[in-house]
Short mmCIF file of C-alpha atoms in Angstrom, two decimals:
data_model
loop_
_atom_site.label_atom_id
_atom_site.label_comp_id
_atom_site.label_asym_id
_atom_site.label_seq_id
_atom_site.Cartn_x
_atom_site.Cartn_y
_atom_site.Cartn_z
CA UNK A 14 -115.77 88.27 9.08
CA UNK A 15 -113.23 91.22 8.13
CA UNK A 16 -109.85 91.70 9.05
CA UNK A 17 -108.26 94.62 11.33
CA UNK A 18 -105.42 96.03 12.78
CA UNK A 19 -106.09 94.84 15.89
CA UNK A 20 -106.59 90.93 14.75
CA UNK A 21 -104.44 88.52 13.34
CA UNK A 22 -105.75 85.47 10.84
CA UNK A 23 -104.06 82.28 11.48
CA UNK A 24 -104.89 78.35 11.09
CA UNK A 25 -104.53 75.98 13.58
CA UNK A 26 -105.20 72.56 11.53
CA UNK A 27 -106.31 74.28 8.45
CA UNK A 28 -109.57 75.85 10.47
CA UNK A 29 -109.34 78.91 9.74
CA UNK A 30 -109.32 81.55 12.84
CA UNK A 31 -109.22 85.77 13.09
CA UNK A 32 -108.06 86.15 16.97
CA UNK A 33 -107.24 89.64 18.84
CA UNK A 34 -104.00 90.56 18.77
CA UNK A 35 -101.77 89.90 21.74
CA UNK A 36 -103.91 86.24 22.14
CA UNK A 37 -101.33 83.15 22.57
CA UNK A 38 -101.22 80.71 20.81
CA UNK A 39 -102.77 77.59 23.27
CA UNK A 40 -105.79 79.71 23.30
CA UNK A 41 -106.78 80.07 19.76
CA UNK A 42 -106.32 76.43 20.37
CA UNK A 43 -108.71 75.98 23.02
CA UNK A 44 -110.50 78.63 20.72
CA UNK A 45 -110.75 76.09 17.82
CA UNK A 46 -111.48 73.57 20.40
CA UNK A 47 -108.75 70.58 18.96
CA UNK A 48 -106.71 68.59 21.56
CA UNK A 49 -103.02 70.90 22.25
CA UNK A 50 -101.43 67.04 21.75
CA UNK A 51 -101.68 63.32 22.00
CA UNK A 52 -99.96 61.29 24.53
CA UNK A 53 -97.08 59.04 25.01
CA UNK A 54 -100.44 56.57 25.08
CA UNK A 55 -102.87 58.41 22.73
CA UNK A 56 -104.80 60.49 25.54
CA UNK A 57 -105.95 63.94 23.92
CA UNK A 58 -104.48 66.69 26.28
CA UNK A 59 -104.78 70.17 26.79
CA UNK A 60 -103.13 72.80 28.40
CA UNK A 61 -101.67 72.61 31.98
CA UNK A 62 -99.90 75.70 33.27
CA UNK A 63 -100.10 78.33 30.77
CA UNK A 64 -96.42 79.44 31.62
CA UNK A 65 -94.16 77.33 30.21
CA UNK A 66 -93.52 74.78 32.75
CA UNK A 67 -95.33 72.35 31.36
CA UNK A 68 -95.34 71.31 27.57
CA UNK A 69 -98.35 69.85 27.86
CA UNK A 70 -99.24 72.72 24.76
CA UNK A 71 -96.37 71.58 22.38
CA UNK A 72 -97.09 72.32 18.96
CA UNK A 73 -96.28 72.78 15.31
CA UNK A 74 -95.77 76.25 14.63
CA UNK A 75 -94.99 77.42 10.98
CA UNK A 76 -93.48 74.15 10.72
CA UNK A 77 -91.33 74.10 13.78
CA UNK A 78 -92.07 71.27 15.59
CA UNK A 79 -92.22 71.16 19.60
CA UNK A 80 -93.34 74.92 20.75
CA UNK A 81 -94.39 76.21 23.92
CA UNK A 82 -97.46 77.71 22.28
CA UNK A 83 -98.29 79.65 25.28
CA UNK A 84 -95.45 81.56 25.38
CA UNK A 85 -95.96 82.88 21.56
CA UNK A 86 -98.36 84.84 20.35
CA UNK A 87 -100.41 84.39 16.99
CA UNK A 88 -99.25 86.53 14.42
CA UNK A 89 -100.70 86.76 10.93
CA UNK A 90 -100.93 83.46 8.17
CA UNK A 91 -98.90 81.55 10.68
CA UNK A 92 -99.63 77.87 10.88
CA UNK A 93 -100.15 75.85 13.85
CA UNK A 94 -100.54 72.26 13.91
CA UNK A 95 -101.20 69.66 16.85
CA UNK A 96 -99.44 66.04 17.32
CA UNK B 12 -73.21 86.32 20.38
CA UNK B 13 -72.39 87.48 24.12
CA UNK B 14 -73.98 90.98 25.61
CA UNK B 15 -72.57 92.18 28.98
CA UNK B 16 -74.52 93.86 31.67
CA UNK B 17 -73.74 94.96 35.19
CA UNK B 18 -76.47 93.67 36.28
CA UNK B 19 -78.89 91.08 34.64
CA UNK B 20 -81.90 90.34 36.14
CA UNK B 21 -84.01 86.81 35.05
CA UNK B 22 -87.43 87.13 35.94
CA UNK B 23 -90.03 89.72 34.62
CA UNK B 24 -92.21 89.21 37.37
CA UNK B 25 -92.88 91.52 40.03
CA UNK B 26 -89.32 90.78 41.88
CA UNK B 27 -87.60 91.38 38.83
CA UNK B 28 -89.01 94.48 37.10
CA UNK B 29 -88.69 95.74 40.55
CA UNK B 30 -85.02 94.63 40.81
CA UNK B 31 -83.97 95.70 37.07
CA UNK B 32 -85.66 99.16 37.47
CA UNK B 33 -84.26 99.87 41.18
CA UNK B 34 -80.83 98.80 39.56
CA UNK B 35 -81.23 101.42 36.67
CA UNK B 36 -82.35 104.42 38.29
CA UNK B 37 -79.33 103.64 40.67
CA UNK B 38 -77.18 104.22 37.11
CA UNK B 39 -76.26 100.28 36.56
CA UNK B 40 -76.59 99.51 32.94
CA UNK B 41 -79.53 96.53 33.35
CA UNK B 42 -80.51 93.47 31.15
CA UNK B 43 -83.77 91.62 31.97
CA UNK B 44 -84.85 88.45 30.80
CA UNK B 45 -87.64 86.26 30.58
CA UNK B 46 -89.15 83.83 28.53
CA UNK B 47 -92.87 85.26 27.85
CA UNK B 48 -94.18 87.36 25.28
CA UNK B 49 -94.82 90.29 27.93
CA UNK B 50 -93.32 91.42 31.00
CA UNK B 51 -95.24 91.44 34.40
CA UNK B 52 -95.10 88.18 35.67
CA UNK B 53 -97.61 85.51 36.24
CA UNK B 54 -100.41 87.80 37.58
CA UNK B 55 -99.70 90.89 35.66
CA UNK B 56 -99.18 89.69 32.43
CA UNK B 57 -101.43 91.25 29.27
CA UNK B 58 -104.05 93.14 31.10
CA UNK B 59 -104.56 95.77 34.21
CA UNK B 60 -106.31 93.25 36.42
CA UNK B 61 -102.72 93.14 38.39
CA UNK B 62 -102.06 94.69 41.58
CA UNK B 63 -101.90 98.81 42.26
CA UNK B 64 -98.37 98.43 44.00
CA UNK B 65 -97.09 95.76 40.76
CA UNK B 66 -98.87 98.67 38.22
CA UNK B 67 -97.10 101.54 39.61
CA UNK B 68 -93.45 98.99 39.34
CA UNK B 69 -94.45 97.92 35.53
CA UNK B 70 -94.84 101.73 34.25
CA UNK B 71 -91.39 102.91 35.78
CA UNK B 72 -90.10 99.95 34.07
CA UNK B 73 -92.39 101.09 30.68
CA UNK B 74 -90.84 104.58 31.35
CA UNK B 75 -87.59 103.96 31.34
CA UNK B 76 -85.79 103.32 27.88
CA UNK B 77 -83.57 100.53 26.52
CA UNK B 78 -80.35 102.50 27.00
CA UNK B 79 -80.47 101.89 30.97
CA UNK B 80 -82.61 98.51 31.00
CA UNK B 81 -82.51 96.32 27.66
CA UNK B 82 -85.77 94.02 27.56
CA UNK B 83 -85.09 90.25 26.73
CA UNK B 84 -88.63 89.21 26.26
CA UNK B 85 -88.69 85.83 25.03
CA UNK B 86 -85.74 84.45 26.00
CA UNK B 87 -85.51 81.31 28.34
CA UNK B 88 -82.17 80.63 30.11
CA UNK B 89 -81.01 77.39 30.18
CA UNK B 90 -77.66 77.23 31.14
CA UNK B 91 -74.58 78.63 32.59
CA UNK B 92 -71.53 78.26 30.66
CA UNK B 93 -69.20 79.79 32.64
CA UNK B 94 -69.47 81.42 36.09
CA UNK B 95 -71.08 84.99 35.34
CA UNK B 96 -72.57 83.98 31.96
CA UNK B 97 -75.72 82.75 30.91
CA UNK B 98 -76.86 80.71 28.39
CA UNK B 99 -80.38 81.89 26.40
CA UNK B 100 -82.65 80.44 23.29
CA UNK B 101 -85.41 82.40 21.56
CA UNK B 102 -86.82 80.50 18.68
CA UNK B 103 -84.27 79.95 16.53
CA UNK B 104 -81.30 82.03 18.31
CA UNK B 105 -79.28 81.61 21.13
CA UNK B 106 -77.04 83.79 23.13
CA UNK B 107 -74.51 83.84 26.03
CA UNK B 108 -75.42 87.20 28.59
CA UNK B 109 -72.34 87.78 31.16
CA UNK B 110 -72.86 89.81 33.78
CA UNK B 111 -71.29 91.59 36.61
CA UNK B 112 -73.95 91.05 38.71
CA UNK B 113 -76.51 88.22 38.72
CA UNK B 114 -80.56 88.93 40.10
CA UNK B 115 -82.87 85.79 39.92
CA UNK B 116 -86.47 86.34 39.99
CA UNK B 117 -87.54 83.22 38.43
CA UNK B 118 -90.67 82.93 40.42
CA UNK B 119 -92.79 79.57 40.94
CA UNK B 120 -94.95 77.42 39.61
CA UNK B 121 -97.84 75.69 40.81
CA UNK B 122 -98.44 72.36 42.29
CA UNK B 123 -101.11 69.75 40.90
CA UNK B 124 -101.60 66.70 42.39
CA UNK B 125 -102.87 63.55 40.58
CA UNK B 126 -106.68 62.57 40.91
CA UNK B 127 -108.60 60.60 38.16
CA UNK B 128 -109.75 62.69 35.13
CA UNK B 129 -106.76 65.25 35.71
CA UNK B 130 -105.32 65.10 32.40
CA UNK B 131 -108.57 65.32 30.08
CA UNK B 132 -108.64 68.64 28.12
CA UNK B 133 -110.03 71.83 30.05
CA UNK B 134 -108.40 70.56 33.53
CA UNK B 135 -106.16 73.31 33.84
CA UNK B 136 -104.08 75.18 36.70
CA UNK B 137 -105.33 77.40 38.89
CA UNK B 138 -102.89 80.39 37.47
CA UNK B 139 -103.27 77.99 34.26
CA UNK B 140 -106.57 78.90 33.20
CA UNK B 141 -105.76 82.42 34.73
CA UNK B 142 -102.80 83.00 31.85
CA UNK B 143 -104.83 81.21 29.42
CA UNK B 144 -107.47 84.17 29.77
CA UNK B 145 -105.02 86.58 30.05
CA UNK B 146 -104.02 85.04 27.15
CA UNK B 147 -107.44 85.72 24.58
CA UNK B 148 -109.20 82.79 25.67
CA UNK B 149 -113.21 84.04 26.32
CA UNK B 150 -114.01 82.74 29.76
CA UNK B 151 -117.77 85.07 29.85
CA UNK B 152 -120.55 82.62 30.36
CA UNK B 153 -118.35 79.57 31.11
CA UNK B 154 -118.99 77.85 34.22
CA UNK B 155 -115.71 77.72 36.09
CA UNK B 156 -114.66 75.22 39.30
CA UNK B 157 -111.61 76.29 40.98
CA UNK B 158 -109.54 74.10 43.29
CA UNK B 159 -107.07 73.24 45.43
CA UNK B 160 -105.15 75.59 47.72
CA UNK B 161 -104.12 79.40 48.74
CA UNK B 162 -104.85 82.67 48.22
CA UNK B 163 -104.16 81.79 44.67
CA UNK B 164 -107.74 80.83 44.31
CA UNK B 165 -109.52 83.82 45.50
CA UNK B 166 -107.53 85.83 42.78
CA UNK B 167 -108.00 83.71 39.92
CA UNK B 168 -111.70 83.07 40.80
CA UNK B 169 -112.39 87.08 41.43
CA UNK B 170 -110.69 87.92 38.00
CA UNK B 171 -112.46 85.02 36.10
CA UNK B 172 -115.76 86.52 37.54
CA UNK B 173 -114.80 90.17 36.55
CA UNK B 174 -114.33 88.83 33.25
CA UNK B 175 -117.48 86.91 33.32
CA UNK B 176 -117.51 83.67 34.58
CA UNK B 177 -119.86 81.47 36.33
CA UNK B 178 -117.42 80.15 39.18
CA UNK B 179 -119.84 77.43 40.32
CA UNK B 180 -117.77 76.86 43.41
CA UNK B 181 -114.47 77.72 45.44
CA UNK B 182 -112.66 74.81 46.62
CA UNK B 183 -110.16 74.98 49.01
CA UNK B 184 -108.67 72.23 50.79
CA UNK B 185 -107.51 73.78 53.93
CA UNK B 186 -110.45 73.35 56.97
CA UNK B 187 -112.02 76.34 58.19
CA UNK B 188 -109.81 76.92 61.42
CA UNK B 189 -107.02 76.75 59.61
CA UNK B 190 -108.25 79.43 57.22
CA UNK B 191 -109.92 80.95 60.13
CA UNK B 192 -106.38 81.79 61.70
CA UNK B 193 -105.06 82.69 58.68
CA UNK B 194 -107.27 85.94 58.28
CA UNK B 195 -106.40 86.42 61.83
CA UNK B 196 -102.92 87.28 60.36
CA UNK B 197 -103.99 89.44 57.33
CA UNK B 198 -105.86 91.86 60.06
CA UNK B 199 -102.81 93.59 60.27
CA UNK B 200 -102.42 94.57 56.97
CA UNK B 201 -104.27 96.99 55.05
CA UNK B 202 -103.74 95.68 51.78
CA UNK B 203 -104.72 92.11 51.58
CA UNK B 204 -107.77 92.91 53.49
CA UNK B 205 -108.82 95.43 50.96
CA UNK B 206 -107.87 93.11 48.28
CA UNK B 207 -110.21 90.55 50.39
CA UNK B 208 -113.17 92.51 50.36
CA UNK B 209 -112.20 93.19 46.52
CA UNK B 210 -112.15 89.08 45.63
CA UNK B 211 -115.36 88.99 47.89
CA UNK B 212 -116.88 91.10 46.28
CA UNK B 213 -116.08 90.41 42.93
CA UNK B 214 -117.18 86.40 43.65
CA UNK B 215 -120.59 87.08 45.16
CA UNK B 216 -122.49 84.75 44.49
CA UNK B 217 -120.30 82.09 44.05
CA UNK B 218 -120.13 79.32 47.06
CA UNK B 219 -116.89 78.50 48.64
CA UNK B 220 -116.04 75.19 50.16
CA UNK B 221 -113.51 74.67 52.95
CA UNK B 222 -112.23 71.46 53.93
CA UNK B 223 -112.99 70.21 50.61
CA UNK B 224 -111.47 68.43 47.21
CA UNK B 225 -111.50 67.33 43.82
CA UNK B 226 -111.82 63.79 43.64
CA UNK B 227 -112.91 62.94 39.78
CA UNK B 228 -113.08 64.40 36.74
CA UNK B 229 -115.49 62.76 34.35
CA UNK B 230 -115.47 63.20 30.82
CA UNK B 231 -114.28 61.34 27.38
CA UNK B 232 -112.47 63.80 25.10
CA UNK B 233 -112.37 66.79 27.60
CA UNK B 234 -113.74 68.15 30.68
CA UNK B 235 -117.44 67.27 31.60
CA UNK B 236 -117.89 67.28 35.48
CA UNK B 237 -115.81 67.05 38.74
CA UNK B 238 -117.20 65.42 41.72
CA UNK B 239 -116.30 67.48 44.57
CA UNK B 240 -116.48 65.95 48.49
CA UNK B 241 -116.70 67.46 51.22
CA UNK B 242 -117.07 66.02 55.25
CA UNK B 243 -117.78 62.75 53.31
CA UNK B 244 -120.32 64.10 51.27
CA UNK B 245 -119.90 64.06 47.32
CA UNK B 246 -121.77 66.02 44.58
CA UNK B 247 -121.12 66.51 41.18
CA UNK B 248 -120.93 69.94 39.53
CA UNK B 249 -121.08 69.70 35.35
CA UNK B 250 -118.46 72.63 33.94
CA UNK B 251 -116.55 73.63 31.06
CA UNK B 252 -113.34 74.22 33.09
CA UNK B 253 -111.65 73.33 36.59
CA UNK B 254 -108.99 75.28 37.45
CA UNK B 255 -106.97 73.33 40.35
CA UNK B 256 -103.54 74.26 41.93
CA UNK B 257 -102.46 73.15 44.94
CA UNK B 258 -100.40 76.39 46.33
CA UNK B 259 -97.25 77.27 44.47
CA UNK B 260 -93.28 75.85 44.15
CA UNK B 261 -90.39 77.85 43.75
CA UNK B 262 -88.80 77.82 40.27
CA UNK B 263 -85.22 76.47 41.51
CA UNK B 264 -83.48 75.28 38.43
CA UNK B 265 -81.36 78.09 37.90
CA UNK B 266 -80.36 78.55 41.52
CA UNK B 267 -78.88 75.02 41.50
CA UNK B 268 -77.24 75.15 38.79
CA UNK B 269 -75.32 77.66 40.09
CA UNK B 270 -74.79 76.34 42.81
CA UNK B 271 -76.96 78.73 45.35
CA UNK B 272 -77.23 77.10 49.08
CA UNK B 273 -80.80 75.64 49.65
CA UNK B 274 -82.45 75.50 52.17
CA UNK B 275 -86.10 74.00 53.25
CA UNK B 276 -86.96 73.83 49.40
CA UNK B 277 -86.02 77.54 49.10
CA UNK B 278 -83.19 79.81 47.74
CA UNK B 279 -81.28 81.41 51.05
CA UNK B 280 -81.05 84.49 50.75
CA UNK B 281 -79.55 87.49 53.61
CA UNK B 282 -81.06 90.74 54.46
CA UNK B 283 -79.81 92.05 51.12
CA UNK B 284 -81.02 88.83 49.23
CA UNK B 285 -77.41 87.76 48.40
CA UNK B 286 -77.34 84.03 48.24
CA UNK B 287 -74.59 81.93 48.99
CA UNK B 288 -72.90 82.39 45.68
CA UNK B 289 -70.63 85.44 44.87
CA UNK B 290 -72.21 88.19 43.07
CA UNK B 291 -75.72 86.54 42.74
CA UNK B 292 -78.62 87.83 44.51
CA UNK B 293 -82.42 86.17 44.74
CA UNK B 294 -85.90 87.92 45.35
CA UNK B 295 -89.19 87.30 45.49
CA UNK B 296 -90.83 83.61 45.23
CA UNK B 297 -87.84 81.73 44.53
CA UNK B 298 -86.61 82.77 48.70
CA UNK B 299 -89.86 81.72 50.36
CA UNK B 300 -93.42 81.76 48.87
CA UNK B 301 -95.05 85.24 50.08
CA UNK B 302 -97.07 87.10 47.38
CA UNK B 303 -96.56 89.85 44.91
CA UNK B 304 -96.03 92.62 47.48
CA UNK B 305 -93.24 90.78 49.57
CA UNK B 306 -92.17 90.25 45.93
CA UNK B 307 -91.87 93.81 45.03
CA UNK B 308 -89.76 94.68 48.28
CA UNK B 309 -87.19 91.76 47.85
CA UNK B 310 -86.71 92.59 44.18
CA UNK B 311 -86.18 96.74 45.04
CA UNK B 312 -83.55 95.19 47.83
CA UNK B 313 -82.13 93.07 45.41
CA UNK B 314 -81.74 95.72 43.03
CA UNK B 315 -79.99 98.91 44.86
CA UNK B 316 -77.58 95.78 46.50
CA UNK B 317 -76.31 94.90 43.32
CA UNK B 318 -76.36 98.17 42.00
CA UNK B 319 -74.06 99.37 45.35
CA UNK B 320 -76.20 100.51 47.30
CA UNK B 321 -76.11 98.64 50.23
CA UNK B 322 -77.75 101.76 52.53
CA UNK B 323 -81.04 102.70 50.70
CA UNK B 324 -81.56 98.36 50.50
CA UNK B 325 -81.05 98.13 54.00
CA UNK B 326 -84.01 100.88 54.84
CA UNK B 327 -86.16 98.47 53.62
CA UNK B 328 -85.79 95.48 55.67
CA UNK B 329 -88.09 96.28 58.42
CA UNK B 330 -90.84 96.75 55.93
CA UNK B 331 -88.99 92.47 54.33
CA UNK B 332 -89.60 91.72 57.55
CA UNK B 333 -93.15 92.15 57.76
CA UNK B 334 -93.66 90.63 54.83
CA UNK B 335 -92.06 87.29 55.88
CA UNK B 336 -94.56 86.95 58.42
CA UNK B 337 -96.92 86.58 55.73
CA UNK B 338 -94.64 83.04 54.23
CA UNK B 339 -94.89 81.45 57.53
CA UNK B 340 -98.33 81.93 57.72
CA UNK B 341 -99.11 81.28 54.11
CA UNK B 342 -97.51 77.88 54.62
CA UNK B 343 -99.28 76.88 57.34
CA UNK B 344 -102.74 77.86 55.66
CA UNK B 345 -101.61 75.81 53.12
CA UNK B 346 -100.22 72.54 54.23
CA UNK B 347 -101.92 69.62 52.55
CA UNK B 348 -104.33 67.31 53.90
CA UNK B 349 -103.08 63.99 54.17
CA UNK B 350 -105.94 62.43 52.30
CA UNK B 351 -105.24 64.30 49.13
CA UNK B 352 -102.62 61.19 48.39
CA UNK B 353 -105.48 58.60 48.26
CA UNK B 354 -107.11 60.45 45.35
CA UNK B 355 -105.06 59.05 42.43
CA UNK B 356 -106.44 55.23 41.12
CA UNK B 357 -103.71 52.80 40.57
CA UNK B 358 -104.58 54.16 36.67
CA UNK B 359 -104.60 57.52 37.48
CA UNK B 360 -101.16 59.42 35.30
CA UNK B 361 -98.96 61.24 37.84
CA UNK B 362 -96.08 61.88 35.26
CA UNK B 363 -98.16 63.08 31.76
CA UNK B 364 -94.75 63.98 29.63
CA UNK B 365 -94.43 59.96 29.89
CA UNK B 366 -97.61 58.30 30.83
CA UNK B 367 -96.32 57.24 33.69
CA UNK B 368 -99.22 56.01 36.16
CA UNK B 369 -99.83 56.45 40.26
CA UNK B 370 -99.80 52.23 40.35
CA UNK B 371 -96.53 52.23 38.65
CA UNK B 372 -94.55 54.38 40.79
CA UNK B 373 -95.81 53.18 43.97
CA UNK B 374 -93.21 49.90 43.17
CA UNK B 375 -90.52 52.26 43.84
CA UNK B 376 -88.95 53.71 46.85
CA UNK B 377 -87.36 56.92 45.75
CA UNK B 378 -86.96 59.34 42.80
CA UNK B 379 -84.37 58.41 40.82
CA UNK B 380 -85.56 54.26 41.10
CA UNK B 381 -89.19 55.44 39.79
CA UNK B 382 -87.04 57.81 37.12
CA UNK B 383 -84.72 54.40 36.19
CA UNK B 384 -87.41 52.05 35.77
CA UNK B 385 -90.45 54.26 34.64
CA UNK B 386 -89.10 57.20 32.88
CA UNK B 387 -91.59 59.07 35.22
CA UNK B 388 -89.95 63.29 35.38
CA UNK B 389 -87.72 62.27 32.12
CA UNK B 390 -90.12 63.50 29.37
CA UNK B 391 -89.83 67.21 28.48
CA UNK B 392 -91.22 69.02 31.47
CA UNK B 393 -87.94 67.41 33.37
CA UNK B 394 -90.26 66.71 36.55
CA UNK B 395 -91.08 70.39 37.19
CA UNK B 396 -95.11 69.04 37.25
CA UNK B 397 -94.63 65.28 38.73
CA UNK B 398 -92.04 66.42 41.10
CA UNK B 399 -94.12 67.97 43.57
CA UNK B 400 -96.48 65.39 43.52
CA UNK B 401 -94.14 62.51 43.79
CA UNK B 402 -92.33 64.50 47.11
CA UNK B 403 -96.08 64.81 48.40
CA UNK B 404 -97.32 61.69 47.52
CA UNK B 405 -94.76 59.38 48.45
CA UNK B 406 -92.57 61.13 50.22
CA UNK B 407 -89.41 61.08 47.93
CA UNK B 408 -86.34 63.18 49.12
CA UNK B 409 -87.41 66.63 48.33
CA UNK B 410 -83.49 67.56 47.51
CA UNK B 411 -83.32 64.63 44.59
CA UNK B 412 -86.24 65.85 43.08
CA UNK B 413 -85.75 69.37 42.81
CA UNK B 414 -81.74 70.17 43.64
CA UNK B 415 -79.96 67.39 40.93
CA UNK B 416 -80.35 69.44 38.02
CA UNK B 417 -77.88 69.39 34.67
CA UNK B 418 -78.04 71.53 31.61
CA UNK B 419 -79.70 72.47 29.46
CA UNK B 420 -82.45 73.32 32.12
CA UNK B 421 -85.21 73.60 29.29
CA UNK B 422 -84.77 71.91 26.12
CA UNK B 423 -83.25 73.18 23.51
CA UNK B 424 -82.46 72.72 19.95
CA UNK B 425 -79.31 70.55 18.93
CA UNK B 426 -77.80 74.19 17.17
CA UNK B 427 -78.37 75.78 20.58
CA UNK B 428 -76.10 73.31 22.27
CA UNK B 429 -73.12 73.19 20.09
CA UNK B 430 -70.59 75.84 21.42
CA UNK B 431 -68.56 78.26 19.50
CA UNK B 432 -65.28 76.04 20.32
CA UNK B 433 -66.12 73.18 21.34
CA UNK B 434 -68.85 70.85 22.80
CA UNK B 435 -69.05 70.51 26.35
CA UNK B 436 -69.02 67.03 27.49
CA UNK B 437 -70.25 66.62 30.94
CA UNK B 438 -69.93 63.34 33.47
CA UNK B 439 -73.96 62.72 32.89
CA UNK B 440 -75.62 60.45 30.55
CA UNK B 441 -78.04 62.77 28.96
CA UNK B 442 -75.45 65.58 27.66
CA UNK B 443 -72.98 63.04 26.75
CA UNK B 444 -75.86 61.65 24.18
CA UNK B 445 -76.15 64.77 22.80
CA UNK B 446 -72.44 64.73 22.17
CA UNK B 447 -71.83 61.90 20.50
CA UNK B 448 -75.94 61.95 18.35
CA UNK B 449 -74.01 66.12 17.12
CA UNK B 450 -70.84 64.09 16.06
CA UNK B 451 -72.52 61.16 13.86
CA UNK B 452 -74.40 63.91 11.95
CA UNK B 453 -71.87 66.87 11.68
#
């Protein structure tokens, strides 16, 4: 694996990922294979709408909680944590 | 901080782009605000897989420089603090955008209907999965079942197939007879016929089922298989993704907050896309679900009319009228089969934010009652997902579900609720609570 101008490196729940630049954080979470969040009763959830409506993809990004990950692009060195 | 624009366009999908470009070319200083990372709307983001007409407008937008169109990408409008001002948030920043005229091009979202297992990871919206793929999710070799209703299913299936997905089945809830009627309506529209042929070619090999619906998704921590039903026969498809959407519902929150008149669930506009509120125009799906071509025409009309080029706008009226025929045909074709109301079991969740089941909602008589007793629709999505489902499942008052809108129309940072002068306190439970919490922590 090597870095290039067209890729970015980030971590999702401590899993190191290299993705193409322009990839959304939600897509990175799907690639990492982790649920985006746990529901009020503890169910694993994944993204639903892909357009910032449903909030199922919300995650903590660089320490800021409840970010709509489908509307944020992966950036170099980004840290993503799911609930 | 306040920025002023002669014309402010909300939403950078096809309608918003056409509106912004038309107004800018007419010499106006335009702001184009959109909450996604890139312009183009749900069908045009992240790639060349967009209709030719939309691509044309997108490249016109890209050729305009920042002095004529200021692009506020990634900004989410959440309040109307004054009659000529919108408030928007981006990351940790909050800004006021004031305007002479405003064009609402807020688009639509998918309608989701609950069935057992629909909350499992990898069951997504049809447009939802499409957006994921545009956002970088690898789909080549993945097995996908597309289900629900409306032409979006075909567009999504074709796009995913072109990217190498194995489309196992396309399940359209409408019966075949109704689809044939719809197809006959399209014969007069060469662009749509061509699109249909293109879709058919991309999806060759995929099976299409009319009068078919998903009845259950199986899986432990994520989707493993979906059970489909057609003509009383049930069978299972093992797959990686279910892409499921039951046509579209308009995003009306901002129009409702501004006080625009809503008729039959859509923003009422005249021939020049003017709403009932002075200086507020509306174009695209919020005025009627009509697809990309109509959205582009309406956007162009709104942009020209807002810029004072009334005569130029009027010249487009005939093309718009033709497009409006498609709105009616689409509405008829996507009418929901009442049997879809019986898919949810008592334990099936309807509200995904607060985990409220169908069984608990069934005991209530109205949306308001259900909200108060169960917290349905009171999570972060503010009922954007469960509202349209509840309307169909229980027949609850649509106006109560979709139009009782209060700011902030999206959850925002507490810091964004603080205005420079004083906190706005409305006679409303939610806003009052926020104001009190602020006082305590300061």
